[in-house]
PDB file of C-alpha atoms in Angstrom:
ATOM      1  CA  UNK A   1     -34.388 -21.497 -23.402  1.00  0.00           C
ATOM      2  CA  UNK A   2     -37.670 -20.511 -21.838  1.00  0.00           C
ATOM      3  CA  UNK A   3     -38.189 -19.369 -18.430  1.00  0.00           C
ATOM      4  CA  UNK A   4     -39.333 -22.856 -17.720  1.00  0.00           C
ATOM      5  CA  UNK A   5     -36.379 -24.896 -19.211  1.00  0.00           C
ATOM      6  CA  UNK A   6     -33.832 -21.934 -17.247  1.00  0.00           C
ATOM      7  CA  UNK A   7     -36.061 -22.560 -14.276  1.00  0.00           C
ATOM      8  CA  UNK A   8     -35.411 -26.365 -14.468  1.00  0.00           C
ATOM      9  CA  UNK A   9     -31.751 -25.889 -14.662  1.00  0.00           C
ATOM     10  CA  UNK A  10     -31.116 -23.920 -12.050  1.00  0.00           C
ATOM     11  CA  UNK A  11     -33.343 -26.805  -9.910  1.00  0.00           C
ATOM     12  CA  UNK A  12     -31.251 -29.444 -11.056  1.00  0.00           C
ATOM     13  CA  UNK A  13     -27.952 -27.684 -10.372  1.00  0.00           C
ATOM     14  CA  UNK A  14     -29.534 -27.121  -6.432  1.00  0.00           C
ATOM     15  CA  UNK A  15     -29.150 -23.084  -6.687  1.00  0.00           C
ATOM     16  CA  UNK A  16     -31.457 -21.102  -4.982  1.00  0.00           C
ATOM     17  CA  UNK A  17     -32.865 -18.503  -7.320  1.00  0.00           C
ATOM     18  CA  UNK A  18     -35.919 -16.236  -6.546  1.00  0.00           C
ATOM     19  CA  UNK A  19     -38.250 -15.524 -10.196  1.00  0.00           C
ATOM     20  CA  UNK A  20     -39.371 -11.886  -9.908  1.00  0.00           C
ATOM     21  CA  UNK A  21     -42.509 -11.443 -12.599  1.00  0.00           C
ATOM     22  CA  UNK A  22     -42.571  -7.844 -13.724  1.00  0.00           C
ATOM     23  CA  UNK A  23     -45.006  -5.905 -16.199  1.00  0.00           C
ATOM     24  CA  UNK A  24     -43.257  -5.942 -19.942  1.00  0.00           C
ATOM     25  CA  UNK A  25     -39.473  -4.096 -20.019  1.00  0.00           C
ATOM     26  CA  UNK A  26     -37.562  -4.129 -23.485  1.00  0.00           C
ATOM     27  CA  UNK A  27     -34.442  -1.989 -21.993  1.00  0.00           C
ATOM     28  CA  UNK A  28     -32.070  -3.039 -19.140  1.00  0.00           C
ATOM     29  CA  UNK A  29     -32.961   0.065 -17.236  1.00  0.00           C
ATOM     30  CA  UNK A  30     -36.200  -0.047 -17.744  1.00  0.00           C
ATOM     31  CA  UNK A  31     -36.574  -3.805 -16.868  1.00  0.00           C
ATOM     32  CA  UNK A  32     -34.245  -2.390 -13.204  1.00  0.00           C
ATOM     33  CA  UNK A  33     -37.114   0.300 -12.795  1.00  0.00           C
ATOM     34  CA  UNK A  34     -40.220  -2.383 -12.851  1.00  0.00           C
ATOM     35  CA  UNK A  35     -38.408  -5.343 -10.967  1.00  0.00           C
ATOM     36  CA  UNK A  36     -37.290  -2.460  -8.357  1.00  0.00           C
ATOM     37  CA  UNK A  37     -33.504  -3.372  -8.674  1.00  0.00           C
ATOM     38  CA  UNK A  38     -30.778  -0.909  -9.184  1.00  0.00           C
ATOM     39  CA  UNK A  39     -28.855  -1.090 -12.645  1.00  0.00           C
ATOM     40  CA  UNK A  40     -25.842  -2.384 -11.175  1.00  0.00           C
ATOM     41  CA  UNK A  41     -27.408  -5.077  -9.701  1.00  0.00           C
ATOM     42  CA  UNK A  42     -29.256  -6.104 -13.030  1.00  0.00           C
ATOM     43  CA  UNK A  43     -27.063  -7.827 -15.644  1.00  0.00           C
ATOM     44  CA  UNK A  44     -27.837  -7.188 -19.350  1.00  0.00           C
ATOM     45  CA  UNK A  45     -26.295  -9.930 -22.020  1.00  0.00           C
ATOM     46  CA  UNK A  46     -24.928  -8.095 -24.990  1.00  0.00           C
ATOM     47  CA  UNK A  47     -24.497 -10.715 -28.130  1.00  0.00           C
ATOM     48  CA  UNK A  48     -20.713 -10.155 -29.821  1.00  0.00           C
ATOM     49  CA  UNK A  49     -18.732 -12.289 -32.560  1.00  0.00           C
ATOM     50  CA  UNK A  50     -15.057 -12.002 -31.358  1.00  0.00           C
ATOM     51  CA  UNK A  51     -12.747 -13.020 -34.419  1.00  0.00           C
ATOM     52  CA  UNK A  52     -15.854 -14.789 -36.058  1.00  0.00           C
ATOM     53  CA  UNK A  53     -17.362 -16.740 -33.317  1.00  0.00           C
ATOM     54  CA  UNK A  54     -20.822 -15.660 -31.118  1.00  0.00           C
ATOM     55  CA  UNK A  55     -20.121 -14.679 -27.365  1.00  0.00           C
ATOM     56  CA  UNK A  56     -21.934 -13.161 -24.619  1.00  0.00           C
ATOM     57  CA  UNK A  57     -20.840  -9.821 -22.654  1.00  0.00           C
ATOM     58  CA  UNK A  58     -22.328  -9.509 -19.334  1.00  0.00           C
ATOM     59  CA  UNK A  59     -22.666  -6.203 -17.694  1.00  0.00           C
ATOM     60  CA  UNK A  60     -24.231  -4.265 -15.399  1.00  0.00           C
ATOM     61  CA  UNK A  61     -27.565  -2.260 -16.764  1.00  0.00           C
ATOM     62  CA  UNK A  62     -26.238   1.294 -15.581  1.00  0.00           C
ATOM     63  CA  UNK A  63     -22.871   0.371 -17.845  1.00  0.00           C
ATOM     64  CA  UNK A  64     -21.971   0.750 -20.876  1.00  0.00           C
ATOM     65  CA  UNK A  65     -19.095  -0.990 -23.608  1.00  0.00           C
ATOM     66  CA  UNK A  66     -16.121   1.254 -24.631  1.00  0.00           C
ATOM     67  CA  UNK A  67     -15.627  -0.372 -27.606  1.00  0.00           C
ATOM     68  CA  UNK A  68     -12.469   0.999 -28.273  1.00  0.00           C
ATOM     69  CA  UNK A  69     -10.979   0.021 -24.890  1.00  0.00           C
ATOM     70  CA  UNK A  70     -12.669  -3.464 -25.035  1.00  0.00           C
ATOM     71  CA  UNK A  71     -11.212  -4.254 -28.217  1.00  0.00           C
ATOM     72  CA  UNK A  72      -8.125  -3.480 -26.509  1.00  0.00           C
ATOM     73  CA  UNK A  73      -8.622  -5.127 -23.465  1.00  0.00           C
ATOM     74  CA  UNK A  74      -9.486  -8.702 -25.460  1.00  0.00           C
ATOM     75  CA  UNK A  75      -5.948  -8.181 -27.441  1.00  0.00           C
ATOM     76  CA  UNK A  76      -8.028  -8.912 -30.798  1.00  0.00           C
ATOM     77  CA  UNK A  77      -8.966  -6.172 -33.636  1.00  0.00           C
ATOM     78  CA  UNK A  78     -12.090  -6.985 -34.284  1.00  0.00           C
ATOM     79  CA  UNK A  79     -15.480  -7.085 -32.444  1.00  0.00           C
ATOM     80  CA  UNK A  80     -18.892  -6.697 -33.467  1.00  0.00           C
ATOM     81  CA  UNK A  81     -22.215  -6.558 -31.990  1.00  0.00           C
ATOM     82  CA  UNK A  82     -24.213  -9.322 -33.427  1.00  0.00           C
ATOM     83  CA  UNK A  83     -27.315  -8.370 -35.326  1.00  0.00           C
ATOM     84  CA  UNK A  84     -30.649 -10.242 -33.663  1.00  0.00           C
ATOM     85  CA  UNK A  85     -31.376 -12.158 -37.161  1.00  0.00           C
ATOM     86  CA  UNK A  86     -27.410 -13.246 -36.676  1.00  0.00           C
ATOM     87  CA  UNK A  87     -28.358 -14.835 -33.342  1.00  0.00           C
ATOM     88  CA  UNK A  88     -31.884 -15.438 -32.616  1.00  0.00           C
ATOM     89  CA  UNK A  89     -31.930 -18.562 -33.477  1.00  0.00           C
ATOM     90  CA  UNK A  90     -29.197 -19.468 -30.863  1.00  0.00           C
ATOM     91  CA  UNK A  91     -31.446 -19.021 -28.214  1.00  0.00           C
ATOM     92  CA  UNK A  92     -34.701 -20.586 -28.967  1.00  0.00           C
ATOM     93  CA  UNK A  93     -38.148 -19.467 -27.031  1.00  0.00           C
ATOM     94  CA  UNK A  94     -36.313 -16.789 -25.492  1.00  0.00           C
ATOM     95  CA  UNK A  95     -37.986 -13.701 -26.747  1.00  0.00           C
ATOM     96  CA  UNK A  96     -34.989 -11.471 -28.711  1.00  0.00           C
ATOM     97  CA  UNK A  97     -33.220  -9.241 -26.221  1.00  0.00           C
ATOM     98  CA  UNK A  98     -33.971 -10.999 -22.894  1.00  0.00           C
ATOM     99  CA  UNK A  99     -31.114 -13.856 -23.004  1.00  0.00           C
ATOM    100  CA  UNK A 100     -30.331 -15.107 -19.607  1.00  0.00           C
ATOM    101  CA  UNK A 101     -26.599 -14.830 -19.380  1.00  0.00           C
ATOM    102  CA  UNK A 102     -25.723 -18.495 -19.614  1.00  0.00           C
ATOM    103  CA  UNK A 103     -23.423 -18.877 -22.949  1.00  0.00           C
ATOM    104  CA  UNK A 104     -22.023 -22.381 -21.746  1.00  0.00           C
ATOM    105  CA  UNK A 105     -25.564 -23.128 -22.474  1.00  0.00           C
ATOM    106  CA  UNK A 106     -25.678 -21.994 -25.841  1.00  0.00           C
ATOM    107  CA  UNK A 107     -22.065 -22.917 -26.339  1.00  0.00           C
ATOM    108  CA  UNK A 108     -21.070 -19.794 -26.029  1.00  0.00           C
ATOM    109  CA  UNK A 109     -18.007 -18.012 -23.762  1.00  0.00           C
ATOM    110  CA  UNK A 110     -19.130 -15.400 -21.670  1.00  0.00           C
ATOM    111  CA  UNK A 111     -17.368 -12.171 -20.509  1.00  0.00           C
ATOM    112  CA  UNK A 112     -18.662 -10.401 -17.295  1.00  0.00           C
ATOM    113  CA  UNK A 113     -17.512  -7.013 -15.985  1.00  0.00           C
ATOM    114  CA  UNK A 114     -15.964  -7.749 -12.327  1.00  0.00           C
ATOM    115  CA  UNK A 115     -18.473  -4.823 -11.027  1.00  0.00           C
ATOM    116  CA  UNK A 116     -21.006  -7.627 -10.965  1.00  0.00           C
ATOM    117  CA  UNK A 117     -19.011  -9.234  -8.825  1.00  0.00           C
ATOM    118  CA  UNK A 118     -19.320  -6.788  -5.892  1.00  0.00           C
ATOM    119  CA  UNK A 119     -22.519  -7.697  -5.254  1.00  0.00           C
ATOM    120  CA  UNK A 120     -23.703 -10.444  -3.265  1.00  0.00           C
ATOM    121  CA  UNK A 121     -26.752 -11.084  -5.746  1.00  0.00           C
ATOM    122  CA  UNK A 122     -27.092 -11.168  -9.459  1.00  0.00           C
ATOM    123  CA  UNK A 123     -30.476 -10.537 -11.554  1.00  0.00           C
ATOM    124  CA  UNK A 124     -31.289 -11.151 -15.247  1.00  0.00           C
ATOM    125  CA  UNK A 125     -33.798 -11.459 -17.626  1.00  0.00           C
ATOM    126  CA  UNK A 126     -34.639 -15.379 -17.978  1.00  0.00           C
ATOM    127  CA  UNK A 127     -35.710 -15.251 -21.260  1.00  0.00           C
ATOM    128  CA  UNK A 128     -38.964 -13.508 -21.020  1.00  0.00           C
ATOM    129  CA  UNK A 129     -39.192  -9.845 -21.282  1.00  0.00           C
ATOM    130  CA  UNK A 130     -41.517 -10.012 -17.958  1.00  0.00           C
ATOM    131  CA  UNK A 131     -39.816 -12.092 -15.523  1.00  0.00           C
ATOM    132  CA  UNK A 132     -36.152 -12.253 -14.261  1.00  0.00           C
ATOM    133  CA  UNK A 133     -34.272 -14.862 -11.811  1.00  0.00           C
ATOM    134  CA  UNK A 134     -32.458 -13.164  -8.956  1.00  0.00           C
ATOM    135  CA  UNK A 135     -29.728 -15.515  -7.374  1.00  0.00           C
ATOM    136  CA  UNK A 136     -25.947 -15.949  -5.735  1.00  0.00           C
ATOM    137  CA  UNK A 137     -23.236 -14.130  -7.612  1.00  0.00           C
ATOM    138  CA  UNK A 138     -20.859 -16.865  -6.442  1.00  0.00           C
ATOM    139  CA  UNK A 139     -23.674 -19.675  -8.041  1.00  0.00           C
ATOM    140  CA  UNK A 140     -23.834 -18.114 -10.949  1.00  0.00           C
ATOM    141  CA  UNK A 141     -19.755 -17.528 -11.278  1.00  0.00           C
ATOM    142  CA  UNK A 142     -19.514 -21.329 -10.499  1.00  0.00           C
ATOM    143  CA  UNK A 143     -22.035 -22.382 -13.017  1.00  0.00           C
ATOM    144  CA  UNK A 144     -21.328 -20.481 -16.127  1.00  0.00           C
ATOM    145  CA  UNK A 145     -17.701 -20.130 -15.337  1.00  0.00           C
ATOM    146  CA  UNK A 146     -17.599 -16.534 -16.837  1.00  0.00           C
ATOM    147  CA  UNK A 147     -14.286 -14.800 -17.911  1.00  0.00           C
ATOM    148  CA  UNK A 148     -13.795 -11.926 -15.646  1.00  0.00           C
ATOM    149  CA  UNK A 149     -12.728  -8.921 -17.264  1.00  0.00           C
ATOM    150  CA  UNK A 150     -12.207  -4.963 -15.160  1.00  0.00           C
ATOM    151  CA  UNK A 151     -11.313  -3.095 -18.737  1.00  0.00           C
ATOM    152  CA  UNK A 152     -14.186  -1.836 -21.345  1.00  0.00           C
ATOM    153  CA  UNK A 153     -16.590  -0.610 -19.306  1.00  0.00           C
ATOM    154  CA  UNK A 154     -18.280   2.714 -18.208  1.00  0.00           C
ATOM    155  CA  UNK A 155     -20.714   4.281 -16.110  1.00  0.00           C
ATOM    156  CA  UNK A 156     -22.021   6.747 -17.512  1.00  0.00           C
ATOM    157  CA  UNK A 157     -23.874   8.037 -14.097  1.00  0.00           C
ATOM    158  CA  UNK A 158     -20.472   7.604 -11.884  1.00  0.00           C
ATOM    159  CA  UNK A 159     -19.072  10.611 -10.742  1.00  0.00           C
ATOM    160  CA  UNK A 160     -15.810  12.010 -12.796  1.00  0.00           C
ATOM    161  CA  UNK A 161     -12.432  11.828 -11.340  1.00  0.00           C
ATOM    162  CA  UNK A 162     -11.538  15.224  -9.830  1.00  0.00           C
ATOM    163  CA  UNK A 163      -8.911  15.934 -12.124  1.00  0.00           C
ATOM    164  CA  UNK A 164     -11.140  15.796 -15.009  1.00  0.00           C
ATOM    165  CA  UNK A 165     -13.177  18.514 -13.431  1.00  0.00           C
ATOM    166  CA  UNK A 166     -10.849  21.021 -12.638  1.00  0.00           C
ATOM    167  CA  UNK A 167     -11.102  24.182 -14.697  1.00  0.00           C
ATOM    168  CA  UNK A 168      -8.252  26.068 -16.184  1.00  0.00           C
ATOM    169  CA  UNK A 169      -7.522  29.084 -14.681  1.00  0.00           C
ATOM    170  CA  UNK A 170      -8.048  32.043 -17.013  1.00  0.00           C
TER     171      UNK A 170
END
C-alpha cells in the first residue's frame, strides 16, 4: 500500500491524519529523530508468523520484544520473526521495513503494546521510508481493531526498579 492508497483510506474512513515528510530513516529511532517525535510516540510494525500464519506486532520505537515472555504471554510455543523475502510481497509498493501498521488490511491480526495507548496520538511509517501519518490513537484502535496486549515488552531506556539496583552489602 503506498502512501497514496494509505492516504486515501484514511480519507474515506473521515480520520484526520497529519503526513509528516522526513529526509530517508531505515530504523524506528532514527525515523523518531528526523520526524522530531519521541520513540514512544512512534509505532514500529514488526512482521511475525504465530503457529504458521503472518501477523503484525505494533510497538513503540524506544521498545523492544522479550521473546521469551511474548511467547508466553500469546499461550503458543512458537513465534518467529518473518524474514522480508517471507513477506514482502504482502505489502505491495510499500518499501520493505516501513509497513503502516494496518494488518486488517493485509489480512493480517495485529498485536499492539497498550503503552501506545497512553498517548493521545499515534505515528507510523506509511509505507515510505520518508514520510509518516500522525493521527488519533482512539481512530486508529477503532479502525484496525488491534489486540491489546501489556506482556512482552521492554524499554530498554526506562529506569530499573529499585530493588534491582540495590547492592549487596559486603
Amino acid at each position: 500500500m503506498p502512501v497514496e492508497q494509505l492516504k486515501r483510506y484514511l480519507d474515506s474512513e473521515n480520520v484526520h491524519y497529519i503526513s509528516v515528510n522526513h529526509s530517508p530513516a531505515y530504523t524506528a529511532q532514527e525515523i523518531a529523530k528526523r520526524a522530531h517525535i519521541k520513540g514512544n510516540q512512534l509505532a514500529k510494525t514488526v512482521i511475525v508468523t504465530i503457529d504458521g500464519s503472518m501477523a503484525m506486532i505494533v510497538l513503540p520505537a524506544s521498545c523492544r520484544i522479550r521473546w521469551d515472555r511474548f511467547i508466553k504471554s500469546m499461550g503458543t510455543d512458537f513465534i518467529a520473526l518473518a524474514d522480508e523475502e517471507e513477506f514482502q510481497d504482502h505489502f505491495p509498493n510499500c518499501e520493505v521495513g516501513a509497513m503502516p501498521p494496518f494488518g486488517s488490511l493485509f489480512g493480517m491480526s495485529v498485536y499492539i503494546y497498550d503503552e501506545l495507548a497512553k498517548n493521545e496520538e499515534i505515528a507510523f511509517s506509511a509505507g515510505s521510508h520518508s514520510e509518516i501519518i500522525k493521527m488519533k490513537f482512539k481512530d486508529y484502535q477503532a479502525l484496525v481493531d488491534p489486540i491489546m496486549l501489556s506482556e512482552g515488552f521492554a524499554n530498554p531506556d526506562a529506569p530499573k526498579p529499585s530493588w534491582l539496583c540495590k547492592k549487596k552489602a559486603s
